[in-house]
Amino acid sequence: MEILNIVILLVFPAVAILIAQRIPALNAIILCYAAGILIGNTVPEYVAHDTVRSIIEVMVVLALPLLLFSSDFKGWLKNPGMMLKSYGLLLISVTIASFVGFFAFNELADAPTIASMYSGVISGGTPNLNAIGIALNAGDEMFVLLNGYDVILSGSYFFLLVSVARPLLSKILPTKEKGEKKKEVPLQFQNVTLKSFKGHLKNVVVALLWGIGSVGVTIGLSFLFFNELNALFVVVGASSLGILFSFNKRMRALPLTYETADYLLLIFAFGMGTLAQFDKLVSSDWRSFAMCAIIFGVMLILHISLSRLLKIDTDHFMISSTAGVFGPPFIGPVANATGNQKLIAPGVAMAIFGNAVGTYLGILLFEIFKNL
């Protein structure tokens, strides 16, 4: 069963790509995520959960440096203003929303823990959930519960981001920054064929080896500094090495590094979908889910409103929101949805920043909530 799970995990994304190439209206990552959810909730007994979880964790960390190798950080560093401003508005929105959610359900014994841990998730991604939970000595049940809620809420939001969010948000926010010429990019894998992949196989292998090396170095440093595998440190470390290598022109010029990272993220999306078993959440206290839903909803409304007020364009809003809610791995797919691939570099930079800031924000909010 485990071998079958591994084969399907690795192969199905290729099937999704072929379908998306033939039906442009579909997106490969949506197909992977939807197929995973369908399998996970119809035949969960055939899903080797521990194996799938281990594989997707490896895939998502390995994708980080590969995603960054082709990014032009040097160009972005000359003018980081709009992305930094948009992410700052996200942090303000998350903070206010956390207070709203906490006061709405402060009768819950775990209200301070839930509000603070979830605020960390939507300001810097899932690694913050683990980091804050460890800092607060939250139990395993709390990890499972909040991760399940996050799969439902952020999973639904991600589906909107890569499908209909841009045309809807364009009715509220500017479509592009003033004076900026929008750079269109091809749809995901539209120009990638088996022939073109074979032609650059050597380069893909080289990039993979650099990516594996980057992850390996951060894992080694994690054990050196923490005497354990620190997920937050590995994510930030692998991303940082990817940024560092992107300053090398030869590394940036390697063909198909971005597409290779995207394929790894498709594996992650498919696997993550299989783990989203909604029936396990039904028996939990509805108020815990309602608190997270309110925090998420209020955060989005505030972020959109503040972005409109300060004239943040649609693409910067979507990428900064992705940086906060999901973290570095999801910047690429959402950048594809916006058609503005040059925002990958600043988006990943903000996501890495969020991995650190979100953890501190969550711990700070907990200290405040427990005394209210």
CSV table of C-alpha atoms in Angstrom, one decimal:
chain,number,residue,atom,x,y,z
A,1,MET,CA,0.0,0.0,0.0
A,2,GLU,CA,2.8,2.4,0.8
A,3,ILE,CA,4.5,1.8,-2.5
A,4,LEU,CA,1.3,2.4,-4.4
A,5,ASN,CA,0.8,5.7,-2.5
A,6,ILE,CA,4.3,6.8,-3.4
A,7,VAL,CA,3.8,6.0,-7.1
A,8,ILE,CA,0.5,7.7,-7.3
A,9,LEU,CA,1.9,10.8,-5.5
A,10,LEU,CA,4.8,11.1,-7.9
A,11,VAL,CA,2.8,10.3,-11.1
A,12,PHE,CA,-0.6,12.0,-10.7
A,13,PRO,CA,0.8,15.6,-11.0
A,14,ALA,CA,2.1,14.6,-14.5
A,15,VAL,CA,-1.4,13.5,-15.4
A,16,ALA,CA,-2.8,16.8,-14.1
A,17,ILE,CA,-0.3,18.8,-16.2
A,18,LEU,CA,-1.3,16.9,-19.3
A,19,ILE,CA,-5.0,17.6,-18.6
A,20,ALA,CA,-4.3,21.3,-17.9
A,21,GLN,CA,-2.3,21.6,-21.1
A,22,ARG,CA,-5.3,20.3,-23.1
A,23,ILE,CA,-7.9,22.2,-21.2
A,24,PRO,CA,-6.5,25.7,-20.5
A,25,ALA,CA,-9.4,26.7,-18.3
A,26,LEU,CA,-8.1,24.1,-15.7
A,27,ASN,CA,-5.1,24.6,-13.5
A,28,ALA,CA,-2.8,21.7,-12.6
A,29,ILE,CA,-2.5,22.6,-8.9
A,30,ILE,CA,-6.3,22.9,-8.6
A,31,LEU,CA,-6.7,19.4,-10.2
A,32,CYS,CA,-4.1,18.0,-7.8
A,33,TYR,CA,-5.6,19.5,-4.7
A,34,ALA,CA,-9.2,18.6,-5.7
A,35,ALA,CA,-8.2,15.0,-6.6
A,36,GLY,CA,-6.4,14.6,-3.3
A,37,ILE,CA,-9.4,15.8,-1.3
A,38,LEU,CA,-11.7,13.5,-3.3
A,39,ILE,CA,-9.5,10.5,-2.5
A,40,GLY,CA,-8.9,11.4,1.1
A,41,ASN,CA,-12.6,11.7,1.8
A,42,THR,CA,-13.9,8.8,-0.2
A,43,VAL,CA,-11.4,6.1,0.3
A,44,PRO,CA,-9.3,7.3,3.3
A,45,GLU,CA,-8.5,3.7,4.2
A,46,TYR,CA,-6.2,3.5,1.2
A,47,VAL,CA,-4.2,6.5,2.1
A,48,ALA,CA,-0.9,5.8,4.0
A,49,HIS,CA,-1.1,9.0,6.0
A,50,ASP,CA,2.3,8.9,7.6
A,51,THR,CA,4.0,8.0,4.4
A,52,VAL,CA,2.2,10.8,2.5
A,53,ARG,CA,2.9,13.3,5.2
A,54,SER,CA,6.6,12.5,5.2
A,55,ILE,CA,6.9,12.8,1.4
A,56,ILE,CA,5.0,16.1,1.0
A,57,GLU,CA,7.1,17.6,3.8
A,58,VAL,CA,10.3,16.6,1.9
A,59,MET,CA,8.8,17.9,-1.4
A,60,VAL,CA,7.8,21.3,-0.1
A,61,VAL,CA,11.1,22.0,1.6
A,62,LEU,CA,13.1,20.8,-1.5
A,63,ALA,CA,10.9,23.0,-3.7
A,64,LEU,CA,11.9,26.2,-1.8
A,65,PRO,CA,15.4,26.7,-3.1
A,66,LEU,CA,14.5,25.5,-6.6
A,67,LEU,CA,11.7,28.0,-6.7
A,68,LEU,CA,14.2,30.8,-5.8
A,69,PHE,CA,17.1,29.9,-8.0
A,70,SER,CA,15.7,31.8,-11.0
A,71,SER,CA,14.4,34.8,-9.0
A,72,ASP,CA,15.8,38.3,-9.5
A,73,PHE,CA,16.2,39.4,-5.8
A,74,LYS,CA,18.8,41.9,-6.8
A,75,GLY,CA,16.3,43.7,-9.0
A,76,TRP,CA,13.6,43.7,-6.3
A,77,LEU,CA,15.9,45.0,-3.6
A,78,LYS,CA,16.1,48.2,-5.5
A,79,ASN,CA,12.4,48.9,-4.8
A,80,PRO,CA,10.7,46.8,-2.2
A,81,GLY,CA,8.2,49.4,-1.2
A,82,MET,CA,4.8,48.2,-2.4
A,83,MET,CA,5.2,44.5,-1.3
A,84,LEU,CA,6.5,45.6,2.1
A,85,LYS,CA,3.6,48.0,2.5
A,86,SER,CA,1.1,45.4,1.5
A,87,TYR,CA,2.5,42.8,3.9
A,88,GLY,CA,2.5,45.4,6.7
A,89,LEU,CA,-1.2,45.9,6.2
A,90,LEU,CA,-1.6,42.1,6.4
A,91,LEU,CA,0.1,42.1,9.8
A,92,ILE,CA,-2.2,44.9,11.1
A,93,SER,CA,-5.2,43.1,9.7
A,94,VAL,CA,-4.2,39.8,11.4
A,95,THR,CA,-3.7,41.5,14.8
A,96,ILE,CA,-7.1,43.2,14.8
A,97,ALA,CA,-8.8,40.1,13.5
A,98,SER,CA,-7.2,38.0,16.3
A,99,PHE,CA,-8.6,40.4,18.9
A,100,VAL,CA,-12.1,40.1,17.3
A,101,GLY,CA,-12.0,36.3,17.2
A,102,PHE,CA,-10.7,36.1,20.8
A,103,PHE,CA,-13.4,38.4,22.3
A,104,ALA,CA,-16.1,36.6,20.3
A,105,PHE,CA,-15.2,33.3,21.9
A,106,ASN,CA,-13.2,34.1,25.0
A,107,GLU,CA,-15.4,31.7,27.1
A,108,LEU,CA,-13.3,28.9,25.5
A,109,ALA,CA,-10.6,27.6,27.9
A,110,ASP,CA,-8.2,27.4,25.0
A,111,ALA,CA,-9.2,30.7,23.4
A,112,PRO,CA,-5.8,32.4,24.0
A,113,THR,CA,-3.9,29.5,22.5
A,114,ILE,CA,-6.2,29.1,19.5
A,115,ALA,CA,-6.2,32.8,18.7
A,116,SER,CA,-2.5,33.2,19.0
A,117,MET,CA,-1.5,30.0,17.1
A,118,TYR,CA,-3.9,30.7,14.3
A,119,SER,CA,-2.7,34.3,14.0
A,120,GLY,CA,0.8,32.9,13.5
A,121,VAL,CA,-0.5,30.6,10.7
A,122,ILE,CA,-2.1,33.4,8.7
A,123,SER,CA,0.8,35.8,9.1
A,124,GLY,CA,3.6,33.4,8.1
A,125,GLY,CA,2.4,30.0,7.2
A,126,THR,CA,2.0,26.5,8.8
A,127,PRO,CA,5.6,26.3,10.2
A,128,ASN,CA,4.5,29.1,12.6
A,129,LEU,CA,1.8,26.8,14.0
A,130,ASN,CA,4.4,24.3,15.1
A,131,ALA,CA,6.8,27.0,16.4
A,132,ILE,CA,4.1,28.8,18.4
A,133,GLY,CA,2.6,25.5,19.7
A,134,ILE,CA,5.9,24.3,20.9
A,135,ALA,CA,6.5,27.6,22.6
A,136,LEU,CA,3.1,27.5,24.3
A,137,ASN,CA,3.3,23.8,25.2
A,138,ALA,CA,0.2,23.1,23.2
A,139,GLY,CA,-0.8,19.4,23.0
A,140,ASP,CA,-0.9,17.1,20.0
A,141,GLU,CA,-4.7,17.4,19.8
A,142,MET,CA,-4.4,21.2,19.4
A,143,PHE,CA,-1.9,20.8,16.5
A,144,VAL,CA,-4.2,18.3,14.7
A,145,LEU,CA,-7.3,20.4,15.3
A,146,LEU,CA,-5.9,23.7,14.1
A,147,ASN,CA,-4.1,22.2,11.2
A,148,GLY,CA,-7.4,20.6,10.1
A,149,TYR,CA,-9.2,24.0,10.4
A,150,ASP,CA,-6.4,25.6,8.4
A,151,VAL,CA,-6.6,23.0,5.6
A,152,ILE,CA,-10.3,23.9,5.2
A,153,LEU,CA,-10.0,27.7,5.5
A,154,SER,CA,-6.7,28.3,3.7
A,155,GLY,CA,-7.4,25.5,1.3
A,156,SER,CA,-10.6,27.2,0.2
A,157,TYR,CA,-8.8,30.5,0.0
A,158,PHE,CA,-6.0,29.0,-2.1
A,159,PHE,CA,-8.6,27.6,-4.5
A,160,LEU,CA,-10.0,31.1,-5.0
A,161,LEU,CA,-6.5,32.7,-5.4
A,162,VAL,CA,-5.6,30.4,-8.3
A,163,SER,CA,-9.0,30.6,-10.0
A,164,VAL,CA,-11.3,33.6,-9.7
A,165,ALA,CA,-9.7,35.9,-7.1
A,166,ARG,CA,-7.9,38.2,-9.5
A,167,PRO,CA,-10.8,39.2,-11.7
A,168,LEU,CA,-13.0,39.7,-8.6
A,169,LEU,CA,-10.3,41.7,-6.7
A,170,SER,CA,-9.7,43.8,-9.8
A,171,LYS,CA,-13.1,45.3,-9.4
A,172,ILE,CA,-12.0,46.6,-5.9
A,173,LEU,CA,-8.3,47.2,-6.2
A,174,PRO,CA,-6.1,48.7,-8.9
A,175,THR,CA,-5.0,46.1,-11.5
A,176,LYS,CA,-1.4,47.2,-11.5
A,177,GLU,CA,1.0,49.6,-9.8
A,178,LYS,CA,1.0,53.0,-11.4
A,179,GLY,CA,3.7,53.3,-14.1
A,180,GLU,CA,4.4,49.6,-14.0
A,181,LYS,CA,4.1,47.6,-17.2
A,182,LYS,CA,2.5,44.2,-16.4
A,183,LYS,CA,4.6,41.2,-17.4
A,184,GLU,CA,2.5,38.3,-18.6
A,185,VAL,CA,3.9,34.8,-18.2
A,186,PRO,CA,2.8,31.5,-19.7
A,187,LEU,CA,0.2,29.3,-17.9
A,188,GLN,CA,1.7,26.7,-15.6
A,189,PHE,CA,3.7,24.1,-17.7
A,190,GLN,CA,2.1,25.4,-20.9
A,191,ASN,CA,5.4,25.3,-22.8
A,192,VAL,CA,6.9,22.3,-21.1
A,193,THR,CA,6.9,19.1,-23.0
A,194,LEU,CA,8.6,15.7,-22.5
A,195,LYS,CA,11.0,16.6,-25.3
A,196,SER,CA,12.0,19.9,-23.8
A,197,PHE,CA,12.4,18.3,-20.4
A,198,LYS,CA,14.7,15.6,-21.8
A,199,GLY,CA,16.8,18.2,-23.5
A,200,HIS,CA,17.5,19.9,-20.2
A,201,LEU,CA,17.6,16.8,-18.0
A,202,LYS,CA,21.2,17.4,-17.0
A,203,ASN,CA,20.4,20.9,-15.9
A,204,VAL,CA,17.4,19.8,-13.9
A,205,VAL,CA,19.5,17.1,-12.2
A,206,VAL,CA,22.1,19.8,-11.3
A,207,ALA,CA,19.5,22.1,-9.9
A,208,LEU,CA,18.0,19.2,-7.9
A,209,LEU,CA,21.4,18.4,-6.5
A,210,TRP,CA,21.9,22.1,-5.5
A,211,GLY,CA,18.4,22.0,-3.9
A,212,ILE,CA,19.1,18.8,-2.0
A,213,GLY,CA,22.4,20.2,-0.9
A,214,SER,CA,20.8,23.4,0.4
A,215,VAL,CA,18.2,21.4,2.4
A,216,GLY,CA,20.9,19.0,3.6
A,217,VAL,CA,23.1,21.9,4.9
A,218,THR,CA,20.1,23.5,6.8
A,219,ILE,CA,19.2,20.1,8.3
A,220,GLY,CA,22.8,19.6,9.5
A,221,LEU,CA,22.8,23.1,11.0
A,222,SER,CA,19.5,22.4,12.7
A,223,PHE,CA,20.9,19.5,14.5
A,224,LEU,CA,24.0,21.4,15.3
A,225,PHE,CA,22.2,24.4,16.8
A,226,PHE,CA,19.0,22.7,18.2
A,227,ASN,CA,20.0,19.0,18.5
A,228,GLU,CA,16.8,18.2,16.6
A,229,LEU,CA,15.1,18.8,13.2
A,230,ASN,CA,13.7,22.3,13.6
A,231,ALA,CA,11.1,22.7,10.8
A,232,LEU,CA,11.0,26.5,11.0
A,233,PHE,CA,14.8,26.7,10.8
A,234,VAL,CA,14.9,24.3,7.9
A,235,VAL,CA,12.3,26.2,5.9
A,236,VAL,CA,13.9,29.6,6.5
A,237,GLY,CA,17.4,28.2,6.0
A,238,ALA,CA,16.6,26.4,2.7
A,239,SER,CA,14.8,29.5,1.4
A,240,SER,CA,17.7,31.8,2.4
A,241,LEU,CA,20.2,29.6,0.6
A,242,GLY,CA,18.0,29.6,-2.5
A,243,ILE,CA,18.0,33.4,-2.4
A,244,LEU,CA,21.8,33.4,-1.9
A,245,PHE,CA,22.4,31.2,-5.0
A,246,SER,CA,19.9,33.3,-7.1
A,247,PHE,CA,22.5,36.1,-7.1
A,248,ASN,CA,24.7,33.8,-9.3
A,249,LYS,CA,23.9,34.5,-13.0
A,250,ARG,CA,24.6,30.9,-14.0
A,251,MET,CA,22.2,29.5,-11.4
A,252,ARG,CA,19.5,32.0,-12.4
A,253,ALA,CA,19.9,30.9,-16.1
A,254,LEU,CA,19.5,27.2,-15.4
A,255,PRO,CA,16.5,26.0,-17.5
A,256,LEU,CA,13.4,24.5,-15.9
A,257,THR,CA,14.4,25.1,-12.3
A,258,TYR,CA,11.1,26.9,-11.6
A,259,GLU,CA,9.1,24.2,-13.4
A,260,THR,CA,10.8,21.5,-11.4
A,261,ALA,CA,9.9,23.3,-8.2
A,262,ASP,CA,6.4,23.6,-9.4
A,263,TYR,CA,6.1,19.9,-10.0
A,264,LEU,CA,7.3,19.2,-6.4
A,265,LEU,CA,4.6,21.6,-5.2
A,266,LEU,CA,2.0,19.7,-7.3
A,267,ILE,CA,3.0,16.6,-5.4
A,268,PHE,CA,2.6,18.6,-2.2
A,269,ALA,CA,-0.9,19.8,-3.2
A,270,PHE,CA,-2.1,16.4,-4.1
A,271,GLY,CA,-0.7,14.8,-0.9
A,272,MET,CA,-2.1,17.6,1.2
A,273,GLY,CA,-5.5,17.1,-0.3
A,274,THR,CA,-5.5,13.4,0.7
A,275,LEU,CA,-4.8,14.3,4.3
A,276,ALA,CA,-7.8,16.7,4.5
A,277,GLN,CA,-10.3,14.4,6.1
A,278,PHE,CA,-13.3,16.6,7.0
A,279,ASP,CA,-15.1,13.9,9.0
A,280,LYS,CA,-12.5,14.0,11.8
A,281,LEU,CA,-13.3,17.7,12.4
A,282,VAL,CA,-17.1,17.2,12.8
A,283,SER,CA,-16.8,15.9,16.4
A,284,SER,CA,-14.7,18.9,17.5
A,285,ASP,CA,-16.1,22.0,19.3
A,286,TRP,CA,-17.7,24.1,16.6
A,287,ARG,CA,-16.7,27.3,18.5
A,288,SER,CA,-13.0,26.6,17.9
A,289,PHE,CA,-13.6,26.4,14.2
A,290,ALA,CA,-15.8,29.5,14.3
A,291,MET,CA,-13.1,31.5,16.0
A,292,CYS,CA,-10.6,30.6,13.4
A,293,ALA,CA,-13.1,31.3,10.6
A,294,ILE,CA,-13.9,34.7,12.1
A,295,ILE,CA,-10.2,35.6,12.4
A,296,PHE,CA,-9.6,34.5,8.8
A,297,GLY,CA,-12.6,36.3,7.4
A,298,VAL,CA,-12.0,39.6,9.3
A,299,MET,CA,-8.4,39.5,8.3
A,300,LEU,CA,-9.3,39.3,4.6
A,301,ILE,CA,-11.9,42.0,4.8
A,302,LEU,CA,-9.5,44.4,6.6
A,303,HIS,CA,-6.6,43.6,4.3
A,304,ILE,CA,-8.7,44.3,1.2
A,305,SER,CA,-10.1,47.4,2.7
A,306,LEU,CA,-6.7,48.8,3.8
A,307,SER,CA,-5.2,47.9,0.4
A,308,ARG,CA,-8.0,49.8,-1.4
A,309,LEU,CA,-7.5,52.8,0.9
A,310,LEU,CA,-3.7,52.9,0.3
A,311,LYS,CA,-4.0,52.0,-3.4
A,312,ILE,CA,-2.3,48.6,-3.2
A,313,ASP,CA,-2.7,46.9,-6.6
A,314,THR,CA,-4.4,43.5,-7.0
A,315,ASP,CA,-1.2,41.5,-7.7
A,316,HIS,CA,0.7,42.8,-4.7
A,317,PHE,CA,-2.3,42.2,-2.5
A,318,MET,CA,-2.6,38.6,-3.7
A,319,ILE,CA,1.1,37.8,-3.4
A,320,SER,CA,1.5,39.4,0.1
A,321,SER,CA,-1.6,37.6,1.3
A,322,THR,CA,-0.2,34.4,0.0
A,323,ALA,CA,3.1,35.1,1.7
A,324,GLY,CA,1.3,35.5,5.1
A,325,VAL,CA,-1.4,32.8,4.9
A,326,PHE,CA,0.7,30.1,3.1
A,327,GLY,CA,4.4,30.9,3.2
A,328,PRO,CA,7.1,30.6,0.5
A,329,PRO,CA,6.0,27.4,-1.3
A,330,PHE,CA,2.7,28.8,-2.6
A,331,ILE,CA,4.1,32.1,-4.0
A,332,GLY,CA,4.9,30.5,-7.4
A,333,PRO,CA,1.4,29.0,-8.1
A,334,VAL,CA,-0.3,32.3,-7.1
A,335,ALA,CA,2.2,34.3,-9.2
A,336,ASN,CA,1.2,32.1,-12.1
A,337,ALA,CA,-2.4,33.0,-11.5
A,338,THR,CA,-1.7,36.7,-11.5
A,339,GLY,CA,0.5,36.4,-14.6
A,340,ASN,CA,3.1,38.5,-12.8
A,341,GLN,CA,6.1,36.1,-12.2
A,342,LYS,CA,8.4,38.9,-11.3
A,343,LEU,CA,6.6,39.2,-7.9
A,344,ILE,CA,7.9,35.8,-6.9
A,345,ALA,CA,11.2,37.2,-5.5
A,346,PRO,CA,9.6,39.9,-3.3
A,347,GLY,CA,6.8,37.5,-2.3
A,348,VAL,CA,9.1,34.9,-1.1
A,349,ALA,CA,11.2,37.5,0.7
A,350,MET,CA,8.0,38.6,2.6
A,351,ALA,CA,7.0,35.0,3.3
A,352,ILE,CA,10.4,34.3,4.8
A,353,PHE,CA,10.1,37.5,6.8
A,354,GLY,CA,6.6,36.2,7.9
A,355,ASN,CA,8.1,32.9,9.1
A,356,ALA,CA,9.9,34.9,11.7
A,357,VAL,CA,7.5,37.8,12.4
A,358,GLY,CA,4.4,35.5,12.6
A,359,THR,CA,5.9,33.4,15.3
A,360,TYR,CA,6.8,36.5,17.4
A,361,LEU,CA,3.4,38.0,16.8
A,362,GLY,CA,1.6,34.8,17.9
A,363,ILE,CA,3.6,34.5,21.1
A,364,LEU,CA,3.1,38.2,21.9
A,365,LEU,CA,-0.7,37.9,21.3
A,366,PHE,CA,-0.9,34.9,23.6
A,367,GLU,CA,0.8,36.9,26.4
A,368,ILE,CA,-1.8,39.6,25.9
A,369,PHE,CA,-4.8,37.3,25.6
A,370,LYS,CA,-4.0,35.2,28.7
A,371,ASN,CA,-4.1,38.4,30.8
A,372,LEU,CA,-7.4,39.7,29.5
